[in-house]
Amino acid sequence: MARFLQIAEGSRVATARDILRILEEPALDAPVEECATALKQELFGNEIHLRGILEFSNICTRRCAYCGIRAGAKGVQRYRMAVQEVIERARLIQELGYGTLVLQGGEDPQFGLEEIVQVVRAVKQETPIAITLSIGEFTEEEYRIVRQAGADRVLLRFETCSAPLYSRHHPDSSLAERISVLHSIRRAGFQTGTGFLIGLPGADLMELASNIVFTSRFQPDMIGVGPYIPAGEVETTLPRFRPEIYFKTISLLRILNPKAHLPATTAFDSFAPGGRERLLRTSCNVFMPNITPKKYRDLYHLYPQKSCVDAQCWHFTKMDDTLQRLGLKRATGPGHSLLEKRGGPETPLFLQENATRFGPNSIPQGEPPSRRVK
Ligand code: 5AD
């Protein structure tokens, strides 16, 4: 326990090797989870923040190999909600008592900056809810415009901090660009969320340990991490690590980032029955019920089996019952970041230190080019 608390004192203490050793040791599975649970309890009690997630478009110009809605994917029926439809849904979730609306969509040029700004302005004018955007990459100037319009937070996973692996899965960009975009988001004044996929084909335990350290050194306000679920064009072997490693990853992230908002992500239910419940009971303090209208929800398949995990007890109208059953309760208010001082200055340093392993492309250079074709 002392060792974990020492790690929790600051991510400076933890190196990828420390984390690797902890991950590799099955005898530490339970103590790590207990430590994370105690920390979560101390900071958040039994309160869970609910964020309603609305998947407004499954049209995407990117070709991320692992993603079910990547450009060119066969057999995907594409949809794009109308701006007005999105605004109406936002009203509904506010009426239901949600403090945050999360807008998620593919990188769809027809639901680009202009449309996002329209939605943000309207929702912010009419309701007190916080808005989180999970909309892929924009330029810093574009992020500033959306921030000005009133959006509060942005989520952008870096997916993997190995530059070669990143390039293998993302034919349209590089890790350096991704990291550079993350820093733009923070500079534009957003509460910033990031994270990665656990067990991406080609990843090993050292990559996982490095992702955990990289995330923690960035000092994110929110962290979004989930298992890779076979989809798209890549291999379908699962799991790549012992199943406990996946849960231990989330526990370690809580220990290294005690104050971060940490959601129990949807993919954990596709990975293991009851996966999200376990995370809510232990390390996680956020849940994101899917509020996408049914007719679209079944089309937003980032991976197979995704739509069914939101049925029954996880339906957004049933959330209070589900939380109560777990001995938890809904937190009130928007659930903004608990971090006073934001930003991990060490991120570029970490990449430099690891340049031999991750390749020179992992060092961010300059501003990202605009990839938004309008
Ligand atoms: N399995 C799990 N998560 C996935 N995502 C995309 N494809 C998959 C998959 N096959 C995740 C990515 C992205 C988020 C919106 O969805 O990490 O950042």
Coordinates of C-alpha atoms and ligand atoms in Angstrom, one line a residue:
M1 CA 0.0 0.0 0.0
A2 CA 2.8 2.4 0.9
R3 CA 4.3 2.0 -2.5
F4 CA 1.0 2.9 -4.2
L5 CA 0.5 5.9 -2.1
Q6 CA 4.0 7.0 -3.0
I7 CA 3.1 6.6 -6.6
A8 CA -0.1 8.6 -6.0
E9 CA 1.9 11.5 -4.6
G10 CA 2.7 12.5 -8.1
S11 CA 3.1 10.8 -11.5
R12 CA 6.8 12.0 -11.5
V13 CA 7.5 9.1 -9.2
A14 CA 6.2 6.5 -11.5
T15 CA 8.1 5.3 -14.6
A16 CA 6.8 3.0 -17.2
R17 CA 9.0 0.3 -15.7
D18 CA 7.4 0.8 -12.2
I19 CA 4.0 0.4 -13.8
L20 CA 5.1 -2.6 -15.9
R21 CA 6.2 -4.4 -12.8
I22 CA 2.9 -3.7 -11.0
L23 CA 0.9 -4.9 -14.1
E24 CA 2.9 -8.1 -14.4
E25 CA 2.4 -9.2 -10.8
P26 CA -1.0 -11.0 -10.3
A27 CA -0.5 -10.8 -6.5
L28 CA -0.9 -7.0 -6.8
D29 CA -4.2 -7.2 -8.8
A30 CA -6.5 -7.0 -5.7
P31 CA -4.4 -4.5 -3.6
V32 CA -4.2 -2.1 -6.5
E33 CA -7.9 -2.2 -7.0
E34 CA -8.5 -1.7 -3.2
C35 CA -6.2 1.3 -3.2
A36 CA -7.9 2.9 -6.2
T37 CA -11.3 2.3 -4.6
A38 CA -10.3 3.9 -1.3
L39 CA -8.9 6.9 -3.2
K40 CA -12.1 7.3 -5.3
Q41 CA -14.2 7.0 -2.1
E42 CA -12.1 9.7 -0.4
L43 CA -12.5 12.2 -3.2
F44 CA -15.9 11.4 -4.7
G45 CA -17.8 9.3 -2.1
N46 CA -20.5 7.2 -3.7
E47 CA -21.5 9.9 -6.1
I48 CA -21.4 9.3 -9.9
H49 CA -21.5 12.1 -12.4
L50 CA -23.8 11.2 -15.3
R51 CA -22.9 12.6 -18.8
G52 CA -25.4 12.0 -21.5
I53 CA -23.6 11.1 -24.7
L54 CA -25.2 11.9 -28.1
E55 CA -23.7 10.4 -31.2
F56 CA -24.7 12.9 -33.8
S57 CA -23.0 11.5 -36.9
N58 CA -21.4 8.2 -37.9
I59 CA -19.8 9.8 -41.0
C60 CA -16.0 10.0 -40.8
T61 CA -13.2 11.0 -43.2
R62 CA -10.6 9.1 -41.1
R63 CA -9.5 5.6 -41.7
C64 CA -8.5 4.4 -38.3
A65 CA -8.0 0.7 -38.9
Y66 CA -9.7 -0.5 -35.6
C67 CA -12.8 1.6 -35.9
G68 CA -16.2 0.3 -37.1
I69 CA -17.2 3.7 -38.6
R70 CA -14.0 4.5 -40.4
A71 CA -14.2 6.0 -43.9
G72 CA -14.7 3.3 -46.5
A73 CA -16.0 0.7 -44.0
K74 CA -18.4 -1.7 -45.8
G75 CA -21.9 -2.3 -44.7
V76 CA -22.3 0.8 -42.5
Q77 CA -25.5 2.7 -43.0
R78 CA -24.5 6.3 -42.5
Y79 CA -26.5 9.0 -40.7
R80 CA -26.1 12.6 -39.6
M81 CA -28.5 14.2 -37.2
A82 CA -29.9 17.7 -38.0
V83 CA -28.6 20.5 -35.9
Q84 CA -32.2 21.1 -34.6
E85 CA -32.6 17.4 -33.7
V86 CA -29.4 17.6 -31.6
I87 CA -30.6 20.7 -29.8
E88 CA -33.9 19.1 -29.0
R89 CA -32.2 16.0 -27.6
A90 CA -30.0 18.3 -25.4
R91 CA -33.2 19.9 -24.0
L92 CA -34.5 16.5 -23.1
I93 CA -31.4 15.4 -21.2
Q94 CA -31.4 18.7 -19.3
E95 CA -35.0 18.1 -18.4
L96 CA -34.0 14.7 -17.1
G97 CA -31.5 16.3 -14.8
Y98 CA -28.2 15.6 -16.6
G99 CA -25.4 18.1 -15.9
T100 CA -23.4 17.4 -19.0
L101 CA -24.1 16.8 -22.7
V102 CA -21.3 14.9 -24.5
L103 CA -21.4 15.4 -28.3
Q104 CA -19.6 12.6 -30.1
G105 CA -19.3 12.0 -33.8
G106 CA -17.0 11.0 -36.6
E107 CA -14.9 13.7 -38.3
D108 CA -17.8 14.7 -40.6
P109 CA -17.1 17.9 -42.6
Q110 CA -20.9 18.4 -43.0
F111 CA -21.2 18.5 -39.2
G112 CA -18.2 20.6 -38.8
L113 CA -17.2 23.8 -36.9
E114 CA -20.2 25.8 -38.0
E115 CA -22.8 23.2 -37.0
I116 CA -21.0 22.5 -33.7
V117 CA -21.0 26.2 -32.9
Q118 CA -24.7 26.4 -33.7
V119 CA -25.5 23.6 -31.3
V120 CA -23.2 24.9 -28.5
R121 CA -24.6 28.4 -28.7
A122 CA -28.2 27.2 -28.7
V123 CA -27.8 24.8 -25.8
K124 CA -25.8 27.2 -23.7
Q125 CA -28.4 29.9 -24.3
E126 CA -31.3 27.7 -23.2
T127 CA -29.8 25.5 -20.5
P128 CA -27.2 25.5 -17.7
I129 CA -25.6 22.2 -18.8
A130 CA -21.9 21.7 -19.5
I131 CA -20.9 20.6 -23.0
T132 CA -18.1 18.2 -23.8
L133 CA -17.0 17.6 -27.3
S134 CA -15.6 14.3 -28.7
I135 CA -15.4 15.3 -32.3
G136 CA -11.9 14.5 -33.5
E137 CA -9.2 16.9 -34.5
F138 CA -9.6 20.6 -35.2
T139 CA -7.0 23.4 -35.4
E140 CA -6.3 25.5 -32.3
E141 CA -8.0 28.5 -33.9
E142 CA -11.1 26.4 -34.4
Y143 CA -11.0 25.1 -30.9
R144 CA -10.9 28.7 -29.7
I145 CA -14.0 29.5 -31.6
V146 CA -15.9 26.6 -30.1
R147 CA -14.6 27.5 -26.6
Q148 CA -15.8 31.1 -27.2
A149 CA -19.2 29.7 -28.2
G150 CA -19.4 28.2 -24.7
A151 CA -18.2 24.6 -24.9
D152 CA -16.5 23.5 -21.7
R153 CA -14.5 20.3 -22.3
V154 CA -12.9 18.3 -25.1
L155 CA -12.1 14.6 -25.2
L156 CA -9.4 13.4 -27.6
R157 CA -7.8 10.0 -26.9
F158 CA -4.2 9.7 -28.1
E159 CA -5.0 5.9 -28.5
T160 CA -1.4 4.7 -28.2
C161 CA 1.8 6.5 -27.3
S162 CA 3.9 4.3 -29.6
A163 CA 4.5 6.3 -32.8
P164 CA 5.0 3.2 -35.0
L165 CA 1.8 1.6 -33.6
Y166 CA 0.0 4.8 -34.0
S167 CA 1.0 5.1 -37.7
R168 CA 0.1 1.5 -38.3
H169 CA -3.5 2.1 -37.1
H170 CA -4.0 5.6 -38.4
P171 CA -3.0 6.0 -42.0
D172 CA -4.1 9.6 -42.0
S173 CA -1.9 11.1 -39.3
S174 CA 0.9 10.7 -36.8
L175 CA 1.3 10.5 -33.1
A176 CA 3.1 13.8 -33.1
E177 CA 0.1 15.5 -34.7
R178 CA -2.3 13.9 -32.2
I179 CA -0.3 15.1 -29.2
S180 CA 0.1 18.5 -30.7
V181 CA -3.7 18.7 -31.1
L182 CA -4.1 17.7 -27.4
H183 CA -1.9 20.6 -26.4
S184 CA -3.9 23.0 -28.6
I185 CA -7.1 21.9 -26.9
R186 CA -5.6 22.7 -23.5
R187 CA -4.2 26.1 -24.7
A188 CA -7.7 27.0 -26.1
G189 CA -8.9 26.8 -22.5
F190 CA -10.8 23.5 -22.4
Q191 CA -11.0 21.0 -19.6
T192 CA -9.1 18.3 -21.5
G193 CA -9.7 14.6 -21.5
T194 CA -7.5 12.0 -23.1
G195 CA -6.7 8.3 -22.9
F196 CA -6.0 5.2 -25.0
L197 CA -7.1 1.7 -26.1
I198 CA -6.0 -1.2 -24.0
G199 CA -4.7 -4.2 -26.1
L200 CA -4.6 -2.7 -29.5
P201 CA -3.2 -5.3 -31.9
G202 CA 0.6 -5.0 -31.9
A203 CA 0.7 -3.6 -28.3
D204 CA 2.5 -5.3 -25.5
L205 CA 2.5 -4.7 -21.7
M206 CA 5.3 -2.1 -21.9
E207 CA 3.2 -0.1 -24.4
L208 CA 0.3 -0.3 -21.9
A209 CA 2.5 0.8 -19.0
S210 CA 3.8 3.7 -21.2
N211 CA 0.2 4.7 -22.0
I212 CA -0.6 4.8 -18.3
V213 CA 2.4 7.0 -17.5
F214 CA 1.9 9.2 -20.6
T215 CA -1.7 9.9 -19.7
S216 CA -0.8 10.7 -16.1
R217 CA 2.0 13.0 -17.0
F218 CA -0.3 15.0 -19.2
Q219 CA -2.4 15.6 -16.1
P220 CA -5.8 15.4 -17.8
D221 CA -9.0 16.7 -16.3
M222 CA -10.8 13.6 -17.6
I223 CA -9.5 10.2 -18.7
G224 CA -11.2 8.0 -21.3
V225 CA -9.8 4.5 -21.6
G226 CA -11.3 1.2 -22.7
P227 CA -10.4 -2.2 -24.1
Y228 CA -10.0 -2.6 -27.8
I229 CA -12.9 -4.6 -29.1
P230 CA -12.1 -6.4 -32.4
A231 CA -13.6 -4.4 -35.3
G232 CA -12.6 -3.1 -38.7
E233 CA -9.6 -4.5 -40.6
V234 CA -7.4 -5.7 -37.8
E235 CA -6.9 -9.1 -36.1
T236 CA -9.6 -10.4 -33.8
T237 CA -7.7 -12.2 -31.1
L238 CA -9.0 -11.1 -27.6
P239 CA -8.0 -10.7 -24.9
R240 CA -4.3 -9.8 -25.5
F241 CA -3.6 -9.7 -21.8
R242 CA -5.0 -11.4 -18.8
P243 CA -8.5 -9.9 -18.3
E244 CA -7.5 -8.5 -14.9
I245 CA -4.8 -6.3 -16.5
Y246 CA -7.6 -4.3 -18.2
F247 CA -9.3 -3.5 -14.9
K248 CA -5.9 -3.0 -13.2
T249 CA -5.2 -0.3 -15.8
I250 CA -8.1 1.7 -14.7
S251 CA -7.2 1.3 -11.0
L252 CA -3.6 2.5 -11.7
L253 CA -5.0 5.5 -13.6
R254 CA -7.1 6.4 -10.6
I255 CA -4.1 6.0 -8.3
L256 CA -1.9 8.2 -10.5
N257 CA -4.7 10.7 -11.1
P258 CA -6.7 10.9 -7.9
K259 CA -8.8 13.9 -8.9
A260 CA -9.4 13.1 -12.6
H261 CA -12.9 12.4 -13.8
L262 CA -12.7 8.7 -14.8
P263 CA -15.7 7.2 -16.7
A264 CA -16.6 3.5 -16.8
T265 CA -16.5 3.2 -20.6
T266 CA -19.0 1.3 -22.7
A267 CA -16.3 -1.0 -24.2
F268 CA -15.8 -2.6 -20.7
D269 CA -19.3 -4.1 -21.0
S270 CA -18.5 -5.6 -24.4
F271 CA -15.2 -6.9 -22.9
A272 CA -16.6 -8.6 -19.8
P273 CA -20.2 -9.0 -18.4
G274 CA -20.7 -6.5 -15.6
G275 CA -17.5 -4.7 -16.5
R276 CA -18.9 -1.2 -16.1
E277 CA -20.6 -2.1 -12.8
R278 CA -17.3 -3.3 -11.4
L279 CA -15.6 -0.1 -12.4
L280 CA -18.3 2.1 -10.9
R281 CA -18.0 0.2 -7.6
T282 CA -14.2 0.6 -7.7
S283 CA -12.1 3.3 -9.5
C284 CA -14.6 5.2 -11.7
N285 CA -16.8 8.2 -10.8
V286 CA -18.4 9.0 -14.2
F287 CA -21.0 7.2 -16.3
M288 CA -22.0 8.2 -19.8
P289 CA -25.4 6.9 -20.6
N290 CA -26.1 6.8 -24.4
I291 CA -28.9 9.3 -25.2
T292 CA -28.7 8.9 -29.0
P293 CA -32.2 8.4 -30.4
K294 CA -32.8 4.6 -30.9
K295 CA -33.0 4.8 -34.7
Y296 CA -29.4 6.2 -34.9
R297 CA -27.9 4.4 -31.9
D298 CA -28.0 1.0 -33.6
L299 CA -25.9 2.5 -36.5
Y300 CA -23.1 4.0 -34.4
H301 CA -21.0 0.8 -34.2
L302 CA -17.5 1.7 -33.2
Y303 CA -17.2 -2.0 -32.7
P304 CA -19.6 -5.0 -32.9
Q305 CA -21.9 -5.6 -30.0
K306 CA -21.8 -2.0 -29.0
S307 CA -25.5 -1.1 -29.3
C308 CA -26.8 -3.9 -27.1
V309 CA -24.7 -3.0 -24.1
D310 CA -26.8 0.1 -23.5
A311 CA -30.1 -1.7 -23.2
Q312 CA -32.1 -2.4 -20.1
C313 CA -30.5 -1.2 -16.8
W314 CA -28.1 1.1 -18.6
H315 CA -30.9 3.0 -20.5
F316 CA -30.6 6.7 -19.6
T317 CA -34.1 6.7 -18.1
K318 CA -33.2 3.8 -15.7
M319 CA -29.9 5.2 -14.5
D320 CA -31.0 6.2 -11.0
D321 CA -32.3 2.7 -10.3
T322 CA -29.1 1.1 -11.5
L323 CA -27.0 3.4 -9.4
Q324 CA -29.1 2.7 -6.4
R325 CA -28.8 -1.1 -6.9
L326 CA -25.0 -0.6 -6.8
G327 CA -25.1 1.5 -3.6
L328 CA -24.2 4.6 -5.6
K329 CA -26.1 7.8 -6.3
R330 CA -26.2 10.5 -8.9
A331 CA -23.9 13.5 -8.3
T332 CA -25.5 16.9 -8.8
G333 CA -24.2 19.9 -10.8
P334 CA -22.1 19.9 -14.0
G335 CA -19.1 18.0 -12.5
H336 CA -16.4 20.3 -13.7
S337 CA -12.7 19.5 -13.3
L338 CA -11.3 19.2 -9.8
L339 CA -7.8 20.2 -10.9
E340 CA -6.7 23.7 -9.9
K341 CA -3.6 23.9 -12.0
R342 CA -3.9 22.2 -15.3
G343 CA -1.3 20.8 -17.6
G344 CA 1.6 18.4 -17.5
P345 CA 4.7 20.3 -18.7
E346 CA 6.5 17.0 -18.9
T347 CA 4.7 15.4 -21.8
P348 CA 7.2 16.5 -24.5
L349 CA 10.1 15.5 -22.1
F350 CA 8.6 12.0 -21.7
L351 CA 8.4 11.6 -25.4
Q352 CA 12.0 12.8 -25.8
E353 CA 13.2 10.4 -23.2
N354 CA 11.5 7.6 -25.1
A355 CA 12.3 8.7 -28.6
T356 CA 14.3 5.6 -29.3
R357 CA 11.5 3.4 -28.3
F358 CA 8.6 5.3 -29.8
G359 CA 10.5 6.9 -32.8
P360 CA 11.4 10.5 -33.4
N361 CA 7.9 11.2 -34.8
S362 CA 6.5 11.0 -31.2
I363 CA 8.0 14.4 -30.4
P364 CA 5.5 17.1 -31.2
Q365 CA 6.7 19.8 -33.5
G366 CA 4.9 23.0 -34.1
E367 CA 1.2 23.5 -34.8
P368 CA -1.0 20.8 -36.4
P369 CA -2.1 21.5 -39.9
S370 CA -5.8 21.9 -40.5
R371 CA -7.2 18.7 -41.8
R372 CA -10.8 19.8 -41.9
V373 CA -11.9 20.0 -45.5
K374 CA -15.0 22.2 -45.6
Ligands
5AD1 N1 -12.8 -0.9 -29.7 C1 -12.8 -0.1 -28.7 N2 -12.9 1.2 -28.7 C2 -12.8 1.8 -30.0 N3 -12.8 3.0 -30.4 C3 -12.8 3.1 -31.7 N4 -12.8 1.8 -32.2 C4 -12.8 1.0 -31.1 C5 -12.8 -0.5 -31.0 N5 -12.8 -1.3 -32.0 C6 -12.7 4.2 -29.5 C7 -11.4 5.0 -29.8 C8 -12.0 6.4 -29.9 C9 -13.3 6.3 -29.2 C10 -14.3 7.4 -29.6 O1 -13.8 5.1 -29.5 O2 -10.5 5.0 -28.7 O3 -11.2 7.4 -29.4

